């Protein structure tokens, strides 16, 4: 049944001291409301148990992100947008910045707070696994003073936590010792945005001399509380980084989690996905190790910080589609190279064909080095490298390619796109002739897939990996 607004009261004392005094005077009567993105959903559903709300939104004492020598102190009232836009959070705590970026939509990110996500205590809360692996500590405040609680001790059961009557979270403290760690995060939901996690992971690792010196893995949505996988970590710590570890780590996950069936997913699915995500993390660690340990390439760290238009411009030539570049820039900060590549592919596949065609137009024809006047110089240089083997082909193959290109364009209406890197002119000609047999629908999908591969390779070049 819908709630009647007349049954509720909202007071806004305006300072932390007066909020705490009110909560102390009338214990358990007042429910603090910050951004309201959880409480107002309950209200709208007629399920908000408290009738008396005290606003802590915009309280200066709960705002701000302070960067100290050894730690970052985040006001509990900081919104997801505050977290996303903060340079040090993006650079040193990409798992938290990443979780903030995929929590709800922009409106929700402008309103939802980190303190609210913690106290709402949903096992699916996106920022919670990140706080676990970053060794967060919470400063709790009441009219009687302050105390500090390790975040690992905060959640005590499904929706049960360590806050006592009259207490608020004032700040979330993160030690500044993870900037060099490899960071990995994934959220599995029913769609890309505005979806609660079916399973999510946040993980960190540090490699010294080819072995895993430090490792931290946390999962959301697989137990009544966000879960740190201590046993899996013990299994990995001290081991040499190698592909065989992935299945070993994945096999250890099932005994540690307690997933449930609910409206979003099933026990079986969650268990399988949790194990897969842990394996994926270890595989990514191996890939990062073989890429020379450059876990978050500097160019990516800088790009994460750039102004939106600049960030769009910087990556445009990796693909050629402005919609792709704009959407990718909007998804920043991206935790690492692997995430960048995954998000790039995800966005590309979701675009309509008009955007694919825009990207196709940024390429010269196969066998021709001249591009359109407006094509960026870097894109022209990349095309030349990609078609390196075609440039050295015999003239008769080149003219056969030129003729096949014309026939292709007459049939499909756009230039032939193929990921030419490493392919000879003869191989490309054979592919082109095969694809001439495609119908229009099949062909645009095949061309788009080739463009996705080209983009992946260009992104790697851009990142220097
Ligand atoms: C459309 C939509 C999409 C969403 N998508 C996601 C998502 O993808 N991932 C995700 O994790 N969440 C998601 N959420 C949930 C929500 O946005 C987050 O949990 C948010 O962080 C809650 O913060 P808030 O300030 O709005 O909390 P509020 O609703 O104001 O409060 C939530 C709870 O926290 C308590 N509280 C708030 N601040 C404090 C404090 N400083 N000290 C003590 N108690 C406090 C309140 O009393 C209340 O019990 C979504 C919500 C909506 C409406």
Short mmCIF file of C-alpha atoms and ligand atoms in Angstrom, two decimals:
data_model
loop_
_atom_site.label_atom_id
_atom_site.label_comp_id
_atom_site.label_asym_id
_atom_site.label_seq_id
_atom_site.Cartn_x
_atom_site.Cartn_y
_atom_site.Cartn_z
CA UNK A 1 0.00 0.00 0.00
CA UNK A 2 1.26 3.52 -0.82
CA UNK A 3 2.53 5.52 2.12
CA UNK A 4 0.64 8.64 3.16
CA UNK A 5 3.15 11.53 3.37
CA UNK A 6 1.20 13.03 6.29
CA UNK A 7 2.30 10.07 8.43
CA UNK A 8 5.96 11.07 8.11
CA UNK A 9 8.08 13.90 9.40
CA UNK A 10 11.48 15.04 8.16
CA UNK A 11 13.62 17.37 10.23
CA UNK A 12 16.82 19.07 9.10
CA UNK A 13 18.81 20.28 12.11
CA UNK A 14 21.66 21.39 9.81
CA UNK A 15 24.71 20.47 11.91
CA UNK A 16 26.17 17.13 12.95
CA UNK A 17 26.08 18.15 16.60
CA UNK A 18 22.35 18.91 16.56
CA UNK A 19 21.56 15.69 14.63
CA UNK A 20 23.48 13.63 17.19
CA UNK A 21 21.85 15.48 20.09
CA UNK A 22 18.39 14.72 18.67
CA UNK A 23 19.26 11.03 18.16
CA UNK A 24 20.60 10.91 21.73
CA UNK A 25 17.55 12.62 23.27
CA UNK A 26 15.08 10.28 21.62
CA UNK A 27 16.90 6.96 21.12
CA UNK A 28 15.74 4.78 18.20
CA UNK A 29 13.04 7.29 17.20
CA UNK A 30 14.96 8.98 14.37
CA UNK A 31 16.26 7.40 11.19
CA UNK A 32 19.02 9.35 9.48
CA UNK A 33 18.43 9.96 5.79
CA UNK A 34 21.34 10.93 3.55
CA UNK A 35 20.77 10.76 -0.23
CA UNK A 36 17.56 8.78 0.34
CA UNK A 37 18.18 6.47 -2.62
CA UNK A 38 17.52 3.39 -0.49
CA UNK A 39 15.06 4.86 2.00
CA UNK A 40 12.87 6.54 -0.62
CA UNK A 41 12.53 3.27 -2.53
CA UNK A 42 11.19 1.72 0.68
CA UNK A 43 8.95 4.75 1.22
CA UNK A 44 7.51 4.53 -2.29
CA UNK A 45 6.84 0.82 -1.75
CA UNK A 46 5.07 1.56 1.55
CA UNK A 47 7.78 -0.37 3.43
CA UNK A 48 9.65 2.37 5.26
CA UNK A 49 9.33 1.34 8.91
CA UNK A 50 10.41 4.65 10.43
CA UNK A 51 8.04 7.62 10.41
CA UNK A 52 10.65 10.07 11.72
CA UNK A 53 13.50 11.03 9.47
CA UNK A 54 16.40 13.29 10.32
CA UNK A 55 18.30 14.66 7.35
CA UNK A 56 22.06 14.25 7.26
CA UNK A 57 22.23 15.20 3.56
CA UNK A 58 24.88 17.80 2.86
CA UNK A 59 26.06 18.04 6.46
CA UNK A 60 29.51 19.66 6.09
CA UNK A 61 30.95 17.43 8.85
CA UNK A 62 30.09 14.31 6.80
CA UNK A 63 31.33 15.66 3.48
CA UNK A 64 34.71 16.01 1.83
CA UNK A 65 37.54 13.66 1.00
CA UNK A 66 40.74 14.41 2.88
CA UNK A 67 44.04 13.12 1.57
CA UNK A 68 46.55 12.60 4.38
CA UNK A 69 50.07 11.22 4.19
CA UNK A 70 49.15 7.60 5.01
CA UNK A 71 45.42 7.46 4.48
CA UNK A 72 42.45 8.93 2.69
CA UNK A 73 39.54 9.93 4.87
CA UNK A 74 36.23 9.91 3.02
CA UNK A 75 33.25 11.72 4.55
CA UNK A 76 30.35 9.25 4.83
CA UNK A 77 28.16 11.75 3.01
CA UNK A 78 30.38 11.65 -0.10
CA UNK A 79 28.37 10.71 -3.14
CA UNK A 80 29.36 8.30 -5.89
CA UNK A 81 30.00 11.32 -8.13
CA UNK A 82 32.35 12.78 -5.48
CA UNK A 83 34.24 9.47 -5.45
CA UNK A 84 34.38 9.19 -9.24
CA UNK A 85 35.66 12.70 -9.66
CA UNK A 86 38.34 12.56 -6.97
CA UNK A 87 41.81 12.29 -8.42
CA UNK A 88 43.43 10.30 -5.58
CA UNK A 89 40.49 7.90 -5.29
CA UNK A 90 40.62 7.26 -9.04
CA UNK A 91 44.37 6.77 -9.02
CA UNK A 92 44.96 4.83 -5.80
CA UNK A 93 41.58 3.18 -5.18
CA UNK A 94 40.32 2.31 -8.67
CA UNK A 95 38.10 -0.48 -7.30
CA UNK A 96 36.12 2.05 -5.30
CA UNK A 97 36.02 4.60 -8.11
CA UNK A 98 34.98 1.81 -10.49
CA UNK A 99 32.19 0.62 -8.18
CA UNK A 100 30.98 4.23 -7.89
CA UNK A 101 30.92 4.48 -11.68
CA UNK A 102 28.67 1.46 -12.13
CA UNK A 103 26.31 2.11 -9.21
CA UNK A 104 22.93 3.08 -10.68
CA UNK A 105 22.77 5.94 -13.19
CA UNK A 106 24.13 9.49 -13.02
CA UNK A 107 21.18 10.81 -11.00
CA UNK A 108 21.69 8.06 -8.44
CA UNK A 109 25.42 8.72 -8.35
CA UNK A 110 24.80 12.39 -7.60
CA UNK A 111 22.64 11.47 -4.63
CA UNK A 112 23.63 8.07 -3.23
CA UNK A 113 26.32 8.18 -0.53
CA UNK A 114 29.04 5.77 0.51
CA UNK A 115 27.80 5.87 4.12
CA UNK A 116 24.30 4.94 2.92
CA UNK A 117 25.61 2.01 0.89
CA UNK A 118 27.46 0.66 3.94
CA UNK A 119 24.58 1.05 6.39
CA UNK A 120 21.98 -0.23 3.95
CA UNK A 121 24.14 -3.35 4.21
CA UNK A 122 22.84 -5.15 1.16
CA UNK A 123 25.14 -8.09 0.31
CA UNK A 124 24.85 -6.80 -3.28
CA UNK A 125 26.13 -3.29 -2.43
CA UNK A 126 28.69 -2.50 -5.10
CA UNK A 127 31.19 -0.52 -3.05
CA UNK A 128 31.38 -3.05 -0.21
CA UNK A 129 33.80 -5.64 -1.68
CA UNK A 130 36.16 -2.76 -2.55
CA UNK A 131 36.06 -1.51 1.05
CA UNK A 132 36.88 -5.02 2.28
CA UNK A 133 39.99 -5.42 0.15
CA UNK A 134 41.18 -1.88 0.83
CA UNK A 135 41.13 -2.57 4.60
CA UNK A 136 38.69 0.24 5.34
CA UNK A 137 38.10 1.45 8.88
CA UNK A 138 34.94 3.31 9.89
CA UNK A 139 34.84 6.23 12.28
CA UNK A 140 31.50 6.13 14.09
CA UNK A 141 30.24 9.17 15.94
CA UNK A 142 27.49 9.76 18.52
CA UNK A 143 26.67 12.40 21.12
CA UNK A 144 29.02 10.47 23.42
CA UNK A 145 32.07 10.66 21.18
CA UNK A 146 33.80 8.68 18.44
CA UNK A 147 35.02 5.13 18.01
CA UNK A 148 36.71 3.28 15.21
CA UNK A 149 35.59 -0.08 13.81
CA UNK A 150 37.40 -2.15 11.21
CA UNK A 151 35.12 -2.57 8.22
CA UNK A 152 35.66 -6.36 8.37
CA UNK A 153 33.83 -6.28 11.76
CA UNK A 154 30.97 -4.05 10.63
CA UNK A 155 28.57 -6.48 8.93
CA UNK A 156 27.30 -9.04 11.41
CA UNK A 157 24.64 -10.88 9.41
CA UNK A 158 22.08 -10.16 6.72
CA UNK A 159 21.30 -6.42 7.10
CA UNK A 160 22.78 -6.48 10.63
CA UNK A 161 25.67 -4.22 11.50
CA UNK A 162 27.75 -2.80 14.31
CA UNK A 163 26.13 0.67 14.48
CA UNK A 164 24.69 1.34 17.91
CA UNK A 165 21.67 3.46 18.73
CA UNK A 166 22.44 7.15 18.18
CA UNK A 167 25.52 6.48 16.03
CA UNK A 168 26.36 7.65 12.53
CA UNK A 169 29.23 6.77 10.25
CA UNK A 170 31.31 9.89 10.07
CA UNK A 171 34.22 8.86 7.86
CA UNK A 172 35.61 5.89 5.98
CA UNK A 173 39.39 5.64 6.20
CA UNK A 174 41.48 3.85 3.60
CA UNK A 175 45.21 3.24 4.06
CA UNK A 176 47.26 4.54 1.11
CA UNK A 177 49.21 1.36 0.45
CA UNK A 178 47.53 -0.18 -2.58
CA UNK A 179 48.51 2.19 -5.39
CA UNK A 180 50.95 -0.36 -6.86
CA UNK A 181 48.61 -3.34 -6.58
CA UNK A 182 47.02 -4.96 -9.57
CA UNK A 183 43.29 -4.18 -9.33
CA UNK A 184 40.47 -6.26 -10.79
CA UNK A 185 36.72 -5.69 -10.54
CA UNK A 186 33.69 -7.10 -12.33
CA UNK A 187 29.96 -6.75 -11.79
CA UNK A 188 27.62 -9.33 -13.22
CA UNK A 189 24.04 -8.08 -13.53
CA UNK A 190 21.12 -8.60 -15.88
CA UNK A 191 22.09 -5.53 -17.92
CA UNK A 192 24.91 -3.05 -18.19
CA UNK A 193 23.44 -0.19 -16.20
CA UNK A 194 20.90 0.29 -13.43
CA UNK A 195 21.15 -3.34 -12.37
CA UNK A 196 21.78 -4.79 -8.93
CA UNK A 197 24.67 -7.28 -8.96
CA UNK A 198 24.02 -10.99 -9.28
CA UNK A 199 27.65 -11.38 -8.25
CA UNK A 200 30.45 -8.82 -8.02
CA UNK A 201 34.14 -9.08 -7.27
CA UNK A 202 36.87 -6.70 -6.14
CA UNK A 203 40.39 -8.03 -5.94
CA UNK A 204 43.93 -6.79 -5.48
CA UNK A 205 47.31 -8.44 -5.80
CA UNK A 206 50.93 -7.52 -5.61
CA UNK A 207 53.65 -9.55 -7.29
CA UNK A 208 57.26 -9.61 -6.13
CA UNK A 209 59.89 -11.59 -8.03
CA UNK A 210 57.25 -13.50 -9.97
CA UNK A 211 55.33 -14.63 -6.86
CA UNK A 212 52.11 -13.36 -5.30
CA UNK A 213 53.24 -11.37 -2.30
CA UNK A 214 49.85 -9.96 -1.35
CA UNK A 215 46.36 -10.89 -2.51
CA UNK A 216 42.89 -9.78 -1.46
CA UNK A 217 39.64 -11.03 -2.95
CA UNK A 218 36.10 -10.03 -1.97
CA UNK A 219 32.76 -11.01 -3.46
CA UNK A 220 29.30 -9.46 -3.21
CA UNK A 221 25.91 -11.22 -3.47
CA UNK A 222 27.19 -14.68 -2.55
CA UNK A 223 26.55 -14.66 1.23
CA UNK A 224 24.49 -12.72 3.78
CA UNK A 225 27.34 -10.19 3.99
CA UNK A 226 30.02 -9.07 1.52
CA UNK A 227 32.67 -11.76 1.78
CA UNK A 228 36.46 -11.75 1.86
CA UNK A 229 37.83 -15.05 0.50
CA UNK A 230 40.54 -15.59 3.11
CA UNK A 231 41.12 -19.26 2.28
CA UNK A 232 41.51 -18.58 -1.43
CA UNK A 233 43.93 -15.81 -0.59
CA UNK A 234 45.96 -18.20 1.65
CA UNK A 235 46.08 -20.64 -1.23
CA UNK A 236 47.46 -18.03 -3.61
CA UNK A 237 49.80 -16.10 -1.34
CA UNK A 238 53.47 -16.90 -1.94
CA UNK A 239 52.76 -18.93 -5.10
CA UNK A 240 54.45 -18.30 -8.41
CA UNK A 241 52.10 -16.51 -10.82
CA UNK A 242 51.04 -19.12 -13.37
CA UNK A 243 47.91 -20.05 -15.30
CA UNK A 244 47.39 -23.29 -13.33
CA UNK A 245 46.54 -21.23 -10.25
CA UNK A 246 43.29 -20.03 -11.83
CA UNK A 247 41.47 -23.37 -11.57
CA UNK A 248 42.93 -24.05 -8.14
CA UNK A 249 41.65 -20.72 -6.84
CA UNK A 250 38.25 -21.18 -8.53
CA UNK A 251 37.82 -24.65 -6.97
CA UNK A 252 38.32 -23.23 -3.48
CA UNK A 253 35.48 -20.72 -3.83
CA UNK A 254 32.47 -23.04 -3.58
CA UNK A 255 33.17 -24.05 0.02
CA UNK A 256 33.45 -20.40 1.14
CA UNK A 257 30.26 -18.91 -0.26
CA UNK A 258 26.59 -19.32 0.61
CA UNK A 259 24.69 -18.00 -2.39
CA UNK A 260 20.90 -18.06 -2.44
CA UNK A 261 18.07 -18.25 -4.97
CA UNK A 262 16.24 -14.93 -5.27
CA UNK A 263 14.51 -12.79 -7.89
CA UNK A 264 17.81 -11.84 -9.46
CA UNK A 265 19.53 -15.19 -9.75
CA UNK A 266 19.95 -18.76 -8.54
CA UNK A 267 22.31 -20.47 -6.11
CA UNK A 268 23.79 -22.56 -8.90
CA UNK A 269 24.39 -19.64 -11.24
CA UNK A 270 25.93 -17.49 -8.51
CA UNK A 271 28.26 -20.30 -7.41
CA UNK A 272 29.44 -20.91 -10.98
CA UNK A 273 29.91 -17.20 -11.70
CA UNK A 274 31.74 -16.57 -8.40
CA UNK A 275 34.24 -19.32 -9.22
CA UNK A 276 34.63 -18.03 -12.79
CA UNK A 277 35.27 -14.48 -11.61
CA UNK A 278 38.00 -15.64 -9.25
CA UNK A 279 39.58 -17.64 -12.09
CA UNK A 280 39.31 -14.58 -14.33
CA UNK A 281 41.06 -12.46 -11.73
CA UNK A 282 43.98 -14.92 -11.54
CA UNK A 283 44.14 -15.11 -15.35
CA UNK A 284 44.20 -11.31 -15.53
CA UNK A 285 47.00 -11.31 -12.99
CA UNK A 286 48.99 -13.70 -15.17
CA UNK A 287 48.34 -11.52 -18.23
CA UNK A 288 49.41 -8.40 -16.35
CA UNK A 289 52.53 -10.18 -15.13
CA UNK A 290 53.50 -11.17 -18.65
CA UNK A 291 52.83 -7.59 -19.80
CA UNK A 292 55.77 -6.57 -17.64
CA UNK A 293 53.84 -5.78 -14.49
CA UNK A 294 52.48 -2.48 -15.86
CA UNK A 295 49.16 -3.05 -14.16
CA UNK A 296 47.53 0.33 -14.56
CA UNK A 297 49.35 1.88 -17.48
CA UNK A 298 50.25 5.48 -16.86
CA UNK A 299 48.39 6.61 -19.94
CA UNK A 300 45.21 5.05 -18.53
CA UNK A 301 45.70 6.70 -15.14
CA UNK A 302 46.07 10.09 -16.87
CA UNK A 303 43.12 9.46 -19.17
CA UNK A 304 40.95 8.58 -16.16
CA UNK A 305 41.65 12.10 -14.88
CA UNK A 306 41.28 14.06 -18.12
CA UNK A 307 38.35 16.40 -18.80
CA UNK A 308 35.54 14.66 -20.64
CA UNK A 309 36.06 16.25 -24.09
CA UNK A 310 39.78 15.66 -23.91
CA UNK A 311 39.31 12.03 -22.88
CA UNK A 312 36.92 11.49 -25.80
CA UNK A 313 39.38 13.07 -28.23
CA UNK A 314 42.29 10.99 -26.96
CA UNK A 315 40.69 7.63 -27.71
CA UNK A 316 38.59 8.53 -30.76
CA UNK A 317 41.24 7.37 -33.21
CA UNK A 318 41.31 3.89 -31.60
CA UNK A 319 37.89 3.30 -33.12
CA UNK A 320 36.54 6.19 -35.18
CA UNK A 321 33.06 6.24 -33.67
CA UNK A 322 32.31 9.33 -31.63
CA UNK A 323 29.47 7.62 -29.73
CA UNK A 324 31.85 4.83 -28.71
CA UNK A 325 34.49 7.32 -27.54
CA UNK A 326 31.98 9.45 -25.62
CA UNK A 327 30.40 6.45 -23.89
CA UNK A 328 33.80 5.00 -22.99
CA UNK A 329 34.89 8.34 -21.52
CA UNK A 330 31.68 8.45 -19.49
CA UNK A 331 32.48 5.03 -17.96
CA UNK A 332 35.71 6.34 -16.39
CA UNK A 333 37.55 5.69 -14.19
CA UNK A 334 38.43 2.27 -15.56
CA UNK A 335 40.41 0.13 -13.15
CA UNK A 336 42.97 -1.33 -15.55
CA UNK A 337 43.76 -2.17 -19.14
CA UNK A 338 41.69 -5.32 -19.07
CA UNK A 339 38.62 -3.43 -17.86
CA UNK A 340 39.15 -0.80 -20.56
CA UNK A 341 39.21 -3.49 -23.24
CA UNK A 342 36.14 -5.25 -21.83
CA UNK A 343 34.11 -2.04 -21.52
CA UNK A 344 35.20 -0.95 -24.99
CA UNK A 345 33.88 -4.20 -26.49
CA UNK A 346 30.67 -3.98 -24.50
CA UNK A 347 29.95 -0.43 -25.70
CA UNK A 348 30.87 -1.22 -29.29
CA UNK A 349 28.47 -4.16 -29.50
CA UNK A 350 25.64 -2.06 -28.05
CA UNK A 351 25.92 0.69 -30.69
CA UNK A 352 23.53 0.95 -33.63
CA UNK A 353 24.90 0.27 -37.15
CA UNK A 354 25.05 4.03 -37.94
CA UNK A 355 27.85 4.36 -35.36
CA UNK A 356 29.62 1.29 -36.74
CA UNK A 357 29.53 2.88 -40.20
CA UNK A 358 31.05 6.07 -38.83
CA UNK A 359 33.99 4.02 -37.52
CA UNK A 360 34.34 2.16 -40.84
CA UNK A 361 34.61 5.50 -42.66
CA UNK A 362 37.70 6.44 -40.65
CA UNK A 363 39.74 3.69 -42.38
CA UNK A 364 41.44 3.81 -45.76
CA UNK A 365 40.48 1.04 -48.17
CA UNK A 366 42.54 -2.14 -47.76
CA UNK A 367 45.50 -1.70 -50.10
CA UNK A 368 45.23 2.10 -50.16
CA UNK A 369 47.14 4.28 -47.74
CA UNK A 370 45.22 7.53 -48.36
CA UNK A 371 42.59 8.27 -45.75
CA UNK A 372 39.93 10.96 -45.63
CA UNK A 373 41.19 14.48 -44.95
CA UNK A 374 39.58 14.58 -41.49
CA UNK A 375 41.11 11.27 -40.34
CA UNK A 376 43.47 11.92 -37.39
CA UNK A 377 47.19 11.48 -38.16
CA UNK A 378 47.51 8.75 -35.52
CA UNK A 379 44.73 6.74 -37.12
CA UNK A 380 46.42 7.07 -40.53
CA UNK A 381 49.73 5.86 -39.04
CA UNK A 382 48.02 2.90 -37.36
CA UNK A 383 46.26 1.93 -40.61
CA UNK A 384 49.61 1.91 -42.37
CA UNK A 385 51.09 -0.39 -39.71
CA UNK A 386 48.05 -2.67 -39.79
CA UNK A 387 48.26 -3.01 -43.54
CA UNK A 388 52.05 -3.37 -43.50
CA UNK A 389 52.03 -6.75 -45.28
CA UNK A 390 49.54 -5.58 -47.93
CA UNK A 391 51.80 -2.66 -48.87
CA UNK A 392 54.54 -5.11 -49.84
CA UNK A 393 52.30 -7.34 -51.96
CA UNK A 394 52.73 -7.88 -55.73
CA UNK A 395 50.95 -5.42 -57.99
CA UNK A 396 48.60 -8.06 -59.40
CA UNK A 397 47.30 -8.95 -55.91
CA UNK A 398 46.93 -5.27 -55.11
CA UNK A 399 44.87 -4.63 -58.23
CA UNK A 400 42.75 -7.72 -57.51
CA UNK A 401 42.13 -6.28 -54.04
CA UNK A 402 41.23 -2.89 -55.48
CA UNK A 403 38.69 -4.51 -57.80
CA UNK A 404 37.26 -6.68 -55.00
CA UNK A 405 36.99 -3.59 -52.78
CA UNK A 406 34.89 -1.83 -55.45
CA UNK A 407 32.60 -4.84 -55.84
CA UNK A 408 32.22 -5.06 -52.05
CA UNK A 409 31.30 -1.37 -51.75
CA UNK A 410 28.79 -1.70 -54.60
CA UNK A 411 27.12 -4.59 -52.82
CA UNK A 412 27.17 -3.38 -49.20
CA UNK A 413 27.55 0.41 -49.46
CA UNK A 414 30.58 0.81 -47.16
CA UNK A 415 34.28 -0.07 -47.27
CA UNK A 416 35.53 -3.57 -46.50
CA UNK A 417 36.70 -3.82 -42.88
CA UNK A 418 39.04 -6.56 -41.76
CA UNK A 419 41.54 -6.76 -38.92
CA UNK A 420 44.52 -6.75 -41.30
CA UNK A 421 47.28 -6.99 -38.67
CA UNK A 422 49.57 -9.90 -39.56
CA UNK A 423 47.57 -10.89 -42.66
CA UNK A 424 48.97 -11.05 -46.17
CA UNK A 425 47.21 -9.41 -49.12
CA UNK A 426 46.30 -12.87 -50.46
CA UNK A 427 44.71 -13.88 -47.14
CA UNK A 428 42.73 -10.65 -47.02
CA UNK A 429 41.57 -11.12 -50.60
CA UNK A 430 40.33 -14.63 -49.75
CA UNK A 431 38.41 -13.28 -46.72
CA UNK A 432 36.90 -10.52 -48.82
CA UNK A 433 35.73 -12.98 -51.48
CA UNK A 434 34.18 -15.23 -48.83
CA UNK A 435 32.37 -12.33 -47.21
CA UNK A 436 30.94 -11.22 -50.56
CA UNK A 437 28.67 -14.26 -50.15
CA UNK A 438 27.17 -12.85 -46.91
CA UNK A 439 23.76 -11.22 -46.77
CA UNK A 440 23.69 -7.58 -45.56
CA UNK A 441 22.72 -8.39 -41.97
CA UNK A 442 25.44 -11.04 -41.55
CA UNK A 443 28.05 -8.88 -43.20
CA UNK A 444 27.58 -5.77 -41.09
CA UNK A 445 27.91 -7.91 -37.97
CA UNK A 446 31.06 -9.54 -39.29
CA UNK A 447 32.52 -6.17 -40.25
CA UNK A 448 31.63 -4.79 -36.80
CA UNK A 449 33.39 -7.73 -35.14
CA UNK A 450 36.51 -7.03 -37.23
CA UNK A 451 36.32 -3.38 -36.21
CA UNK A 452 36.08 -4.46 -32.55
CA UNK A 453 39.32 -6.43 -32.97
CA UNK A 454 41.03 -3.47 -34.65
CA UNK A 455 39.93 -1.25 -31.78
CA UNK A 456 41.26 -3.70 -29.17
CA UNK A 457 44.66 -3.74 -30.86
CA UNK A 458 44.74 0.04 -31.16
CA UNK A 459 43.76 0.48 -27.52
CA UNK A 460 46.65 -1.78 -26.53
CA UNK A 461 49.03 0.28 -28.66
CA UNK A 462 47.68 3.46 -27.13
CA UNK A 463 48.22 2.00 -23.64
CA UNK A 464 51.68 0.84 -24.56
CA UNK A 465 51.06 -2.80 -23.60
C1 LIG B 1 17.79 3.62 -9.23
C2 LIG B 1 18.73 3.07 -8.19
C3 LIG B 1 19.83 2.31 -8.60
C4 LIG B 1 20.72 1.80 -7.66
N1 LIG B 1 21.76 1.06 -8.10
C5 LIG B 1 22.64 0.56 -7.20
C6 LIG B 1 23.76 -0.21 -7.63
O1 LIG B 1 23.97 -0.43 -8.82
N2 LIG B 1 24.61 -0.67 -6.68
C7 LIG B 1 24.43 -0.44 -5.34
O2 LIG B 1 25.23 -0.88 -4.53
N3 LIG B 1 23.36 0.29 -4.90
C8 LIG B 1 22.48 0.79 -5.79
N4 LIG B 1 21.41 1.52 -5.35
C9 LIG B 1 21.23 1.70 -3.90
C10 LIG B 1 21.69 3.05 -3.30
O3 LIG B 1 21.89 4.05 -4.27
C11 LIG B 1 22.96 2.92 -2.45
O4 LIG B 1 22.84 1.94 -1.47
C12 LIG B 1 23.31 4.29 -1.81
O5 LIG B 1 24.67 4.28 -1.56
C13 LIG B 1 22.56 4.63 -0.53
O6 LIG B 1 23.01 5.90 -0.08
P1 LIG B 1 21.97 7.02 0.37
O7 LIG B 1 22.75 8.17 0.88
O8 LIG B 1 21.00 7.31 -0.69
O9 LIG B 1 21.26 6.24 1.58
P2 LIG B 1 19.88 6.53 2.28
O10 LIG B 1 18.77 5.96 1.48
O11 LIG B 1 19.76 7.94 2.70
O12 LIG B 1 20.09 5.64 3.60
C14 LIG B 1 20.30 4.25 3.51
C15 LIG B 1 20.52 3.71 4.92
O13 LIG B 1 21.75 4.20 5.45
C16 LIG B 1 21.55 4.94 6.64
N5 LIG B 1 22.58 5.97 6.60
C17 LIG B 1 22.90 6.77 5.55
N6 LIG B 1 24.00 7.48 5.83
C18 LIG B 1 24.38 7.14 7.08
C19 LIG B 1 25.45 7.53 7.93
N7 LIG B 1 26.39 8.42 7.57
N8 LIG B 1 25.54 6.97 9.16
C20 LIG B 1 24.63 6.05 9.55
N9 LIG B 1 23.60 5.64 8.79
C21 LIG B 1 23.48 6.18 7.56
C22 LIG B 1 20.12 5.39 6.60
O14 LIG B 1 19.60 5.59 7.89
C23 LIG B 1 19.48 4.18 5.92
O15 LIG B 1 19.27 3.16 6.85
C24 LIG B 1 20.50 2.04 -6.27
C25 LIG B 1 19.38 2.79 -5.85
C26 LIG B 1 18.50 3.29 -6.81
C27 LIG B 1 17.32 4.09 -6.34
#
